[in-house]
Short mmCIF file of C-alpha atoms in Angstrom, two decimals:
data_model
loop_
_atom_site.label_atom_id
_atom_site.label_comp_id
_atom_site.label_asym_id
_atom_site.label_seq_id
_atom_site.Cartn_x
_atom_site.Cartn_y
_atom_site.Cartn_z
CA GLU A 62 5.78 13.85 7.00
CA VAL A 63 4.61 11.94 3.93
CA GLN A 64 1.41 13.37 2.49
CA LEU A 65 -0.64 12.35 -0.52
CA VAL A 66 -3.59 14.58 -1.38
CA GLU A 67 -5.98 13.58 -4.15
CA SER A 68 -8.21 16.02 -5.97
CA GLY A 69 -10.30 16.24 -9.11
CA GLY A 70 -13.15 13.96 -8.20
CA GLY A 71 -16.75 14.91 -8.78
CA LEU A 72 -19.90 14.15 -10.71
CA VAL A 73 -19.54 13.17 -14.36
CA GLN A 74 -22.00 11.74 -16.88
CA PRO A 75 -21.54 8.27 -18.35
CA GLY A 76 -19.16 8.50 -21.28
CA GLY A 77 -17.50 11.57 -19.82
CA SER A 78 -13.93 12.27 -18.75
CA LEU A 79 -12.20 13.37 -15.58
CA ARG A 80 -8.61 13.90 -14.48
CA LEU A 81 -7.56 13.08 -10.96
CA SER A 82 -4.44 14.50 -9.34
CA CYS A 83 -2.40 13.35 -6.37
CA ALA A 84 -0.07 15.93 -4.84
CA ALA A 85 2.83 14.38 -2.96
CA SER A 86 4.99 15.94 -0.26
CA GLY A 87 7.35 14.92 2.51
CA PHE A 88 9.43 12.53 0.41
CA THR A 89 11.44 12.41 -2.81
CA PHE A 90 8.57 11.76 -5.18
CA SER A 91 10.76 11.01 -8.19
CA THR A 92 12.26 7.93 -6.53
CA TYR A 93 8.98 6.11 -5.82
CA SER A 94 6.61 4.20 -8.03
CA MET A 95 2.98 5.15 -7.53
CA HIS A 96 -0.40 3.48 -7.88
CA TRP A 97 -4.09 4.18 -8.03
CA VAL A 98 -6.54 1.97 -6.15
CA ARG A 99 -10.30 2.47 -6.02
CA GLN A 100 -13.16 1.44 -3.78
CA ALA A 101 -16.77 1.45 -4.88
CA PRO A 102 -19.30 2.42 -2.20
CA GLY A 103 -19.60 -0.41 0.32
CA LYS A 104 -17.22 -2.61 -1.66
CA GLY A 105 -13.64 -3.82 -1.40
CA LEU A 106 -10.41 -2.45 -2.80
CA GLU A 107 -9.84 -2.70 -6.54
CA TYR A 108 -6.48 -2.16 -8.19
CA VAL A 109 -6.44 0.42 -10.99
CA SER A 110 -3.00 1.36 -12.27
CA ALA A 111 0.72 1.69 -11.60
CA ILE A 112 3.55 3.90 -12.85
CA SER A 113 7.28 3.53 -12.31
CA SER A 114 9.33 6.24 -10.65
CA ASP A 115 10.50 7.72 -13.95
CA GLY A 116 7.16 7.25 -15.67
CA GLY A 117 8.66 4.88 -18.19
CA SER A 118 6.53 1.86 -17.24
CA THR A 119 2.80 1.75 -16.67
CA TYR A 120 0.31 -1.02 -15.90
CA TYR A 121 -3.46 -1.13 -15.82
CA ALA A 122 -6.22 -3.38 -14.55
CA ASN A 123 -8.16 -4.97 -17.39
CA SER A 124 -11.28 -3.12 -16.26
CA VAL A 125 -9.76 0.28 -17.12
CA LYS A 126 -7.25 -0.58 -19.86
CA GLY A 127 -7.72 1.62 -22.91
CA ARG A 128 -9.89 4.10 -21.02
CA PHE A 129 -7.61 5.38 -18.23
CA THR A 130 -4.10 6.80 -18.47
CA ILE A 131 -1.71 7.16 -15.55
CA SER A 132 1.05 9.74 -15.67
CA ARG A 133 3.25 11.79 -13.41
CA ASP A 134 5.12 15.07 -13.34
CA ASN A 135 8.15 14.65 -11.12
CA SER A 136 8.94 18.37 -11.35
CA LYS A 137 5.56 19.08 -9.75
CA ASN A 138 5.52 16.07 -7.38
CA THR A 139 2.16 15.11 -8.82
CA LEU A 140 0.54 11.89 -10.00
CA TYR A 141 -2.37 11.91 -12.43
CA LEU A 142 -5.11 9.60 -13.61
CA GLN A 143 -6.88 10.63 -16.81
CA MET A 144 -10.18 8.78 -16.95
CA GLY A 145 -12.26 8.55 -20.12
CA SER A 146 -15.38 6.75 -21.38
CA LEU A 147 -16.52 6.62 -17.78
CA ARG A 148 -19.09 4.01 -16.80
CA PRO A 149 -21.38 3.77 -13.77
CA GLU A 150 -19.19 0.94 -12.48
CA ASP A 151 -16.23 3.35 -12.32
CA MET A 152 -17.95 5.20 -9.47
CA ALA A 153 -15.68 4.89 -6.46
CA VAL A 154 -13.33 6.60 -4.08
CA TYR A 155 -9.97 6.76 -5.83
CA TYR A 156 -6.84 6.52 -3.70
CA CYS A 157 -3.28 7.20 -4.74
CA ALA A 158 -0.66 5.16 -2.93
CA ARG A 159 3.10 5.17 -2.66
CA ASP A 160 5.09 2.05 -3.46
CA PRO A 161 8.62 1.69 -2.04
CA ASN A 162 9.47 -1.41 -4.08
CA TRP A 163 8.60 -1.56 -7.79
CA ASN A 164 9.78 -5.16 -8.00
CA TYR A 165 7.47 -6.33 -5.21
CA PRO A 166 4.76 -3.68 -4.96
CA HIS A 167 3.07 -2.74 -1.75
CA PHE A 168 1.53 0.50 -0.59
CA ASP A 169 3.05 2.15 2.45
CA TYR A 170 1.23 5.48 2.31
CA TRP A 171 -2.24 6.28 0.99
CA GLY A 172 -4.06 9.50 0.32
CA GLN A 173 -7.47 10.25 1.79
CA GLY A 174 -9.18 9.53 -1.52
CA THR A 175 -11.35 11.49 -3.93
CA LEU A 176 -14.87 10.45 -4.87
CA VAL A 177 -15.84 9.98 -8.50
CA THR A 178 -19.57 9.76 -9.18
CA VAL A 179 -20.71 8.60 -12.62
CA SER A 180 -24.36 9.33 -13.15
CA SER A 181 -26.70 11.05 -15.55
CA GLN B 180 -15.18 -11.62 -7.97
CA SER B 181 -11.77 -10.95 -6.43
CA VAL B 182 -8.65 -12.71 -7.65
CA LEU B 183 -7.60 -13.43 -4.06
CA THR B 184 -10.05 -15.18 -1.75
CA GLN B 185 -10.64 -14.13 1.86
CA PRO B 186 -13.38 -15.06 4.31
CA PRO B 187 -15.99 -12.25 4.22
CA SER B 188 -16.21 -11.96 8.00
CA LEU B 189 -14.74 -13.22 11.25
CA SER B 190 -15.45 -12.52 14.88
CA ALA B 191 -13.56 -13.14 18.09
CA ALA B 192 -13.52 -11.96 21.67
CA PRO B 193 -11.15 -9.35 23.08
CA GLY B 194 -7.81 -10.87 24.02
CA GLN B 195 -8.21 -13.80 21.66
CA LYS B 196 -6.24 -14.62 18.52
CA VAL B 197 -7.62 -14.62 14.99
CA THR B 198 -6.17 -15.65 11.64
CA ILE B 199 -7.35 -14.33 8.28
CA SER B 200 -6.60 -16.43 5.23
CA CYS B 201 -5.89 -15.27 1.69
CA SER B 202 -5.87 -17.77 -1.14
CA GLY B 203 -4.49 -17.12 -4.58
CA SER B 204 -2.70 -18.89 -7.39
CA SER B 205 0.71 -19.56 -8.88
CA SER B 206 0.63 -16.32 -10.85
CA ASN B 207 0.09 -14.07 -7.84
CA ILE B 208 0.80 -15.27 -4.30
CA GLY B 209 2.86 -18.15 -5.64
CA LYS B 210 5.30 -15.76 -7.33
CA ASN B 211 5.15 -12.51 -5.39
CA TYR B 212 5.20 -11.05 -1.91
CA VAL B 213 1.94 -10.51 -0.04
CA SER B 214 0.93 -7.39 1.85
CA TRP B 215 -1.93 -6.79 4.28
CA TYR B 216 -3.94 -3.65 4.90
CA GLN B 217 -6.28 -2.52 7.66
CA GLN B 218 -9.14 -0.19 6.84
CA LEU B 219 -10.99 1.38 9.71
CA PRO B 220 -14.47 2.73 8.91
CA GLY B 221 -14.37 5.88 6.84
CA THR B 222 -10.58 5.95 6.50
CA ALA B 223 -7.96 5.05 3.92
CA PRO B 224 -6.28 1.65 4.10
CA LYS B 225 -3.16 1.32 6.24
CA LEU B 226 -0.24 -1.01 5.59
CA LEU B 227 0.10 -3.71 8.26
CA ILE B 228 2.39 -6.32 6.69
CA TYR B 229 4.58 -6.30 3.60
CA ASP B 230 6.88 -8.81 1.95
CA ASN B 231 4.79 -11.61 3.49
CA ASN B 232 5.86 -11.09 7.09
CA LYS B 233 7.48 -7.70 7.67
CA ARG B 234 5.90 -5.02 9.80
CA PRO B 235 6.29 -1.30 9.04
CA SER B 236 7.55 0.90 11.81
CA GLY B 237 4.80 1.54 14.34
CA ILE B 238 2.82 -1.65 13.70
CA PRO B 239 2.70 -3.71 16.92
CA ASP B 240 3.99 -7.25 16.94
CA ARG B 241 0.45 -8.46 17.66
CA PHE B 242 0.16 -8.45 13.88
CA SER B 243 2.03 -11.11 11.93
CA GLY B 244 2.04 -12.50 8.41
CA SER B 245 3.03 -15.73 6.76
CA LYS B 246 2.90 -17.31 3.32
CA SER B 247 2.95 -20.85 2.07
CA ALA B 248 2.77 -21.74 -1.62
CA THR B 249 -0.31 -19.93 -2.96
CA SER B 250 -1.84 -18.89 0.37
CA ALA B 251 -1.08 -16.28 2.98
CA THR B 252 -2.28 -15.65 6.51
CA LEU B 253 -2.59 -12.61 8.72
CA GLY B 254 -2.53 -13.28 12.45
CA ILE B 255 -3.71 -10.92 15.14
CA THR B 256 -3.16 -11.74 18.80
CA GLY B 257 -4.45 -10.02 21.91
CA LEU B 258 -7.48 -8.68 20.03
CA GLN B 259 -8.65 -5.20 20.97
CA THR B 260 -11.90 -3.43 20.14
CA GLY B 261 -9.83 -1.00 18.10
CA ASP B 262 -8.89 -3.85 15.77
CA GLU B 263 -12.44 -3.91 14.41
CA ALA B 264 -11.89 -3.13 10.75
CA ASP B 265 -11.79 -4.53 7.25
CA TYR B 266 -8.61 -6.39 6.36
CA TYR B 267 -7.33 -6.87 2.80
CA CYS B 268 -4.54 -8.96 1.36
CA GLY B 269 -2.82 -7.81 -1.80
CA THR B 270 -0.08 -8.83 -4.17
CA TRP B 271 1.05 -8.52 -7.78
CA ASP B 272 -0.27 -10.88 -10.42
CA SER B 273 2.44 -11.68 -12.94
CA SER B 274 -0.05 -12.95 -15.53
CA LEU B 275 -2.34 -9.93 -15.30
CA SER B 276 0.59 -7.52 -14.88
CA ALA B 277 -1.48 -5.72 -12.31
CA GLY B 278 -2.03 -5.63 -8.59
CA VAL B 279 -4.76 -7.76 -7.06
CA PHE B 280 -6.59 -7.66 -3.74
CA GLY B 281 -8.71 -10.03 -1.75
CA GLY B 282 -12.36 -9.20 -1.25
CA GLY B 283 -11.70 -8.14 2.33
CA THR B 284 -12.50 -9.61 5.73
CA GLN B 285 -14.66 -7.71 8.17
CA LEU B 286 -13.36 -8.40 11.67
CA THR B 287 -15.68 -7.99 14.63
CA VAL B 288 -14.30 -7.99 18.15
CA LEU B 289 -17.07 -8.77 20.58
#
């Protein structure tokens, strides 16, 4: 069974940093590209970042470019999102999602999400 | 302001058919496949349609997708109360080099 379990969310002050993790199981992690998508409270889905299966290619939404870094450790079946210079508008539930087709991305499995709260 | 445009809300009676539109541009829907997601309250999104019109295993054929030029449509027939959810379209934007979503459509079945 495919499972994606996010962790690392919590309360952080504006300007602070946080690292999210997404532990994958039930599939060959190293053969799938992965993404982060977020959802602010009561709002819609917002795309955050993507990483290719080997980690060699990464993409970011303009809203997080230069502040967030996506990475992965295929030996640990884990996806990461290092978030820095956090702003109140970054407050959201962050989902990791599996993508079976890097050329035409879509998200066939999602984690349950982890909440990031940015507040002083 | 979302890159893809969806109606904020729709309602229909049980058993009826509803279509949800998703409008984009030449750099996103016009160049890439569209996917659709269902989000029930308090849960993570679930893939309903990918590559414009393909259904993952386990998704009933009441759900269908289509695309024409820079717009896409999700159709749901035989509406059930359990279909009450938020629906999102998504695709890749080749100019932004990032994924994009619609603002979501809240479907009410009454």
